Coordinates of C-alpha atoms in Angstrom, one line a residue:
M1112 CA 11.1 -1.7 11.5
K1113 CA 11.7 -5.0 12.2
L1114 CA 7.7 -6.3 13.5
S1115 CA 8.9 -10.7 13.5
E1116 CA 11.8 -12.7 13.0
N1117 CA 10.7 -12.7 9.6
C1118 CA 8.2 -9.3 8.6
Y1119 CA 9.5 -5.6 8.3
A1120 CA 7.5 -2.7 7.6
V1121 CA 9.5 0.7 6.0
L1122 CA 7.6 3.9 7.1
G1123 CA 7.0 7.4 6.3
L1124 CA 8.3 7.5 2.9
A1125 CA 7.7 10.8 0.4
C1126 CA 3.9 10.8 -1.0
Y1127 CA 0.9 13.6 -1.9
P1128 CA 1.4 16.3 1.4
P1129 CA 0.0 15.2 4.3
W1130 CA 0.3 11.8 3.6
T1131 CA 3.8 9.8 3.9
V1132 CA 3.0 6.3 2.5
N1133 CA 3.4 2.6 3.9
A1134 CA 5.2 -0.8 2.3
G1135 CA 7.0 -4.0 3.9
F1136 CA 8.9 -7.6 3.3
I1137 CA 8.0 -11.0 4.4
A1138 CA 12.2 -12.6 3.6
G1139 CA 12.1 -16.5 4.1
A1140 CA 14.5 -18.7 3.7
A1141 CA 14.8 -18.5 -0.3
Q1142 CA 12.4 -15.5 -1.2
T1143 CA 11.3 -12.3 0.5
L1144 CA 8.2 -10.8 -0.9
V1145 CA 8.2 -7.0 -1.2
V1146 CA 4.7 -5.5 -0.7
D1147 CA 4.2 -2.2 -2.7
A1148 CA 6.9 -0.1 -4.4
S1149 CA 6.1 3.4 -3.4
A1150 CA 5.4 6.7 -5.1
G1151 CA 8.8 6.7 -7.4
R1152 CA 11.4 5.1 -8.0
L1153 CA 13.7 6.8 -5.5
S1154 CA 11.8 5.3 -3.5
A1155 CA 11.8 1.9 -4.7
Q1156 CA 15.3 2.3 -4.3
T1157 CA 14.8 2.1 -0.6
L1158 CA 13.2 -0.6 -0.5
Y1159 CA 14.7 -2.7 -2.9
G1160 CA 18.2 -1.7 -0.8
Y1161 CA 16.3 -2.7 2.6
A1162 CA 14.7 -6.0 1.1
C1163 CA 18.4 -7.2 -0.4
S1164 CA 20.0 -5.9 2.7
V1165 CA 18.2 -8.4 5.0
R1166 CA 18.9 -12.0 3.0
P1167 CA 21.1 -11.0 -0.1
N1168 CA 20.9 -14.6 -1.7
N1169 CA 16.8 -14.6 -1.8
R1170 CA 15.1 -14.0 -4.6
L1171 CA 12.6 -10.9 -4.6
L1172 CA 9.0 -11.3 -6.2
L1173 CA 6.3 -8.0 -4.7
V1174 CA 2.5 -7.3 -5.0
N1175 CA 1.1 -3.8 -5.3
T1176 CA -1.7 -3.8 -2.2
E1177 CA -3.7 -1.4 -4.7
K1178 CA -3.9 0.8 -8.1
H1179 CA -3.2 4.2 -6.9
L1180 CA 0.1 5.2 -7.6
D1181 CA 1.4 5.4 -4.4
H1182 CA 1.8 1.8 -3.2
L1183 CA 2.8 1.0 -7.4
G1184 CA 4.8 4.2 -8.6
G1185 CA 8.3 3.1 -7.7
N1186 CA 7.4 -0.4 -9.8
C1187 CA 9.1 0.4 -12.0
L1188 CA 12.8 0.2 -10.5
F1189 CA 11.5 -3.1 -9.6
A1190 CA 11.0 -4.4 -13.2
D1191 CA 14.4 -2.8 -14.4
N1192 CA 15.9 -5.6 -11.8
G1193 CA 14.1 -8.3 -13.1
V1194 CA 11.7 -8.9 -10.9
P1195 CA 8.3 -10.5 -10.4
I1196 CA 5.4 -7.8 -9.7
Y1197 CA 1.7 -8.7 -8.7
G1198 CA -1.6 -7.6 -8.4
H1199 CA -4.6 -7.5 -8.7
A1200 CA -5.7 -8.8 -12.4
L1201 CA -7.9 -4.7 -13.2
I1202 CA -4.6 -2.6 -11.7
D1203 CA -4.1 -1.0 -15.9
R1204 CA -2.7 2.4 -15.0
K1205 CA -1.5 4.7 -17.6
E1206 CA 1.4 6.7 -18.2
S1207 CA -1.6 9.7 -18.3
D1208 CA -2.1 9.2 -15.2
L1209 CA 1.5 10.1 -13.4
A1210 CA 1.9 12.7 -15.0
G1211 CA -1.8 14.1 -13.7
D1212 CA 0.1 12.5 -10.2
K1213 CA 2.8 15.1 -11.5
E1214 CA 0.0 17.8 -11.4
F1215 CA -1.0 17.5 -7.9
Y1216 CA 2.0 16.8 -6.8
N1217 CA 3.2 20.4 -8.1
S1218 CA 0.0 22.2 -7.3
T1219 CA 1.0 21.2 -2.8
I1220 CA 4.4 22.8 -3.4
Q1221 CA 3.4 26.4 -1.7
E1222 CA 6.6 28.3 -2.4
P1223 CA 5.5 29.7 -6.3
V1224 CA 9.8 30.1 -7.9
R1225 CA 9.4 26.4 -6.3
R1226 CA 6.3 25.4 -8.0
A1227 CA 7.1 27.4 -11.2
A1228 CA 10.3 25.7 -11.5
H1229 CA 8.4 22.3 -12.1
E1230 CA 10.8 20.8 -8.5
E1231 CA 7.9 17.2 -8.5
E1232 CA 9.9 16.6 -11.5
V1233 CA 12.9 15.2 -8.6
F1234 CA 10.5 13.4 -7.1
Y1235 CA 9.3 11.6 -9.4
S1236 CA 12.8 11.1 -11.1
G1237 CA 12.7 7.9 -13.2
T1238 CA 9.7 6.8 -12.1
R1239 CA 7.8 6.0 -14.6
I1240 CA 4.7 2.9 -15.3
V1241 CA 4.9 -0.3 -14.9
N1242 CA 2.0 -2.1 -14.2
P1243 CA 1.4 -5.9 -12.4
T1244 CA 2.1 -8.6 -15.1
R1245 CA 1.2 -11.5 -12.9
A1246 CA -2.5 -11.4 -11.1
V1247 CA -3.2 -13.2 -7.9
S1248 CA -6.3 -14.3 -6.6
N1249 CA -7.8 -14.3 -3.0
K1250 CA -6.2 -16.9 -0.2
Q1251 CA -3.1 -16.9 -3.6
V1252 CA -0.2 -18.5 -1.0
F1253 CA 3.5 -17.7 -1.6
D1254 CA 6.0 -20.3 -0.2
L1255 CA 9.0 -17.9 0.6
G1256 CA 10.9 -20.9 2.2
G1257 CA 9.7 -22.3 5.4
I1258 CA 7.6 -19.8 5.9
E1259 CA 4.2 -18.4 4.4
A1260 CA 2.3 -15.4 3.1
R1261 CA -1.2 -15.0 1.8
I1262 CA -2.9 -12.7 -0.7
L1263 CA -6.4 -11.9 1.2
L1264 CA -8.2 -9.7 -1.8
T1265 CA -10.1 -6.6 0.7
P1266 CA -11.6 -4.4 -2.1
G1267 CA -13.0 -1.2 -1.3
H1268 CA -11.4 1.9 -0.7
T1269 CA -10.6 0.6 -5.2
E1270 CA -11.8 -2.4 -6.2
T1271 CA -8.2 -3.9 -6.6
N1272 CA -7.3 -3.4 -3.0
L1273 CA -5.9 -6.7 -1.3
S1274 CA -3.6 -7.4 2.5
V1275 CA -1.2 -9.9 3.3
H1276 CA -1.1 -11.8 5.7
V1277 CA 1.5 -14.0 7.7
P1278 CA -0.1 -16.4 9.8
S1279 CA 2.7 -17.8 11.1
D1280 CA 4.2 -14.4 12.4
E1281 CA 0.8 -12.9 13.1
V1282 CA 1.9 -9.8 10.7
L1283 CA -1.2 -8.3 8.5
Y1284 CA -0.2 -5.8 5.4
T1285 CA -3.7 -4.0 4.5
G1286 CA -2.5 -1.1 2.1
D1287 CA -5.1 1.0 1.8
A1288 CA -7.9 -1.4 3.9
V1289 CA -6.4 0.4 7.4
V1290 CA -5.4 3.7 6.8
Q1291 CA -3.9 5.1 10.7
G1292 CA -5.1 8.9 11.8
F1293 CA -5.5 10.4 8.4
I1294 CA -9.8 10.5 7.1
P1295 CA -9.9 7.7 4.9
N1296 CA -10.2 8.3 1.3
L1297 CA -13.6 7.0 0.5
E1298 CA -13.6 9.7 -3.0
N1299 CA -12.6 6.7 -5.9
S1300 CA -15.3 4.4 -4.6
T1301 CA -19.5 3.9 -4.2
P1302 CA -21.2 3.4 -1.5
D1303 CA -21.9 -0.2 -2.3
G1304 CA -17.7 -0.4 -2.9
W1305 CA -18.2 1.5 1.3
K1306 CA -20.0 -1.4 2.0
Q1307 CA -17.4 -3.9 1.0
W1308 CA -14.8 -1.7 2.5
L1309 CA -16.9 -2.4 5.5
D1310 CA -16.8 -6.4 4.7
S1311 CA -13.6 -6.3 4.6
L1312 CA -12.4 -4.5 8.1
D1313 CA -14.3 -7.9 9.8
V1314 CA -11.7 -10.2 7.7
I1315 CA -9.4 -8.1 8.5
A1316 CA -10.8 -8.4 12.5
S1317 CA -11.6 -11.8 12.1
L1318 CA -6.8 -12.6 11.5
K1319 CA -5.5 -13.2 15.1
L1320 CA -2.8 -10.5 14.7
R1321 CA 0.0 -9.3 16.9
A1322 CA 0.8 -6.1 14.4
L1323 CA -0.5 -4.8 11.3
V1324 CA 0.4 -2.4 8.5
P1325 CA -1.5 0.2 7.2
G1326 CA -1.1 1.8 4.3
H1327 CA -0.6 4.4 5.2
G1328 CA 0.3 6.1 9.3
V1329 CA 2.3 3.7 12.4
V1330 CA 2.0 0.6 12.6
L1331 CA -1.2 -1.2 14.9
V1332 CA -0.3 -3.2 18.1
S1333 CA -2.6 -5.1 20.7
D1334 CA -5.1 -3.3 21.2
D1335 CA -4.9 -0.4 18.0
I1336 CA -6.2 -2.9 15.7
P1337 CA -9.8 -2.9 17.0
R1338 CA -9.9 0.4 18.1
E1339 CA -8.4 1.9 14.4
L1340 CA -11.0 -0.4 12.8
D1341 CA -14.1 0.8 14.7
R1342 CA -12.9 4.3 14.0
I1343 CA -12.5 3.5 9.6
R1344 CA -16.1 2.0 10.2
Q1345 CA -17.5 4.1 12.1
I1346 CA -16.1 6.7 8.7
L1347 CA -17.6 4.6 6.9
R1348 CA -21.4 3.9 7.9
S1349 CA -21.2 8.1 8.3
A1350 CA -21.0 8.7 4.7
I1351 CA -23.1 5.0 3.1
K1352 CA -26.0 7.4 5.3
T1353 CA -25.1 10.7 3.8
G1354 CA -24.1 9.1 0.6
S1355 CA -21.3 11.5 0.8
P1356 CA -17.5 11.0 1.7
P1357 CA -16.7 12.9 4.7
T1358 CA -14.1 15.2 3.1
S1359 CA -16.1 16.2 0.0

């Protein structure tokens, strides 16, 4: 999905039922910055192909918006193609984490024969853990050639969450700092983290945006952006008041 002259979204990649996950990329004149690698190697091949086809001569870079494997499981495909991988300094996932995700994915397979056959291995075919090797900082700028992409630390969902802002195109990729339609996942944080999340939403709300690519759901435009931010604020405030996530 083309969002602007330089910004693209890749939506609805397979994830854990009922979720799908989003990714995207920003193509400058010299470099293309891919935002998130999806949950596994197979879907990462799709991302890689799209990113290479828009500006075939560009150097690729990859940034992960958080530590959860639905956003970085595909890192291995990019690493195998020599792509530098950026992310929060606290991201440190292990093969045991991938094994846990496979076990969970297997539990969502309703047909018992397929579950017994471990068909989750097809979904994760060729996937292995590769962590970012280059730490980012708040307001770090990537010069992609004629266009800049800026890192904004937006913690709350996890301590590792970040967003990628393209000021010239008024586009923002938020990872799971914003999800559209779904109830946001609060289980991996704490009430203090939820308060940080509210602050991160204020940072996002202060930006002039034409399009916002959430971690999950559809691209937000125009009045949909503040409306969705308000929906998530209400969920967070309720959770802070009760001390419990809505899905607990």
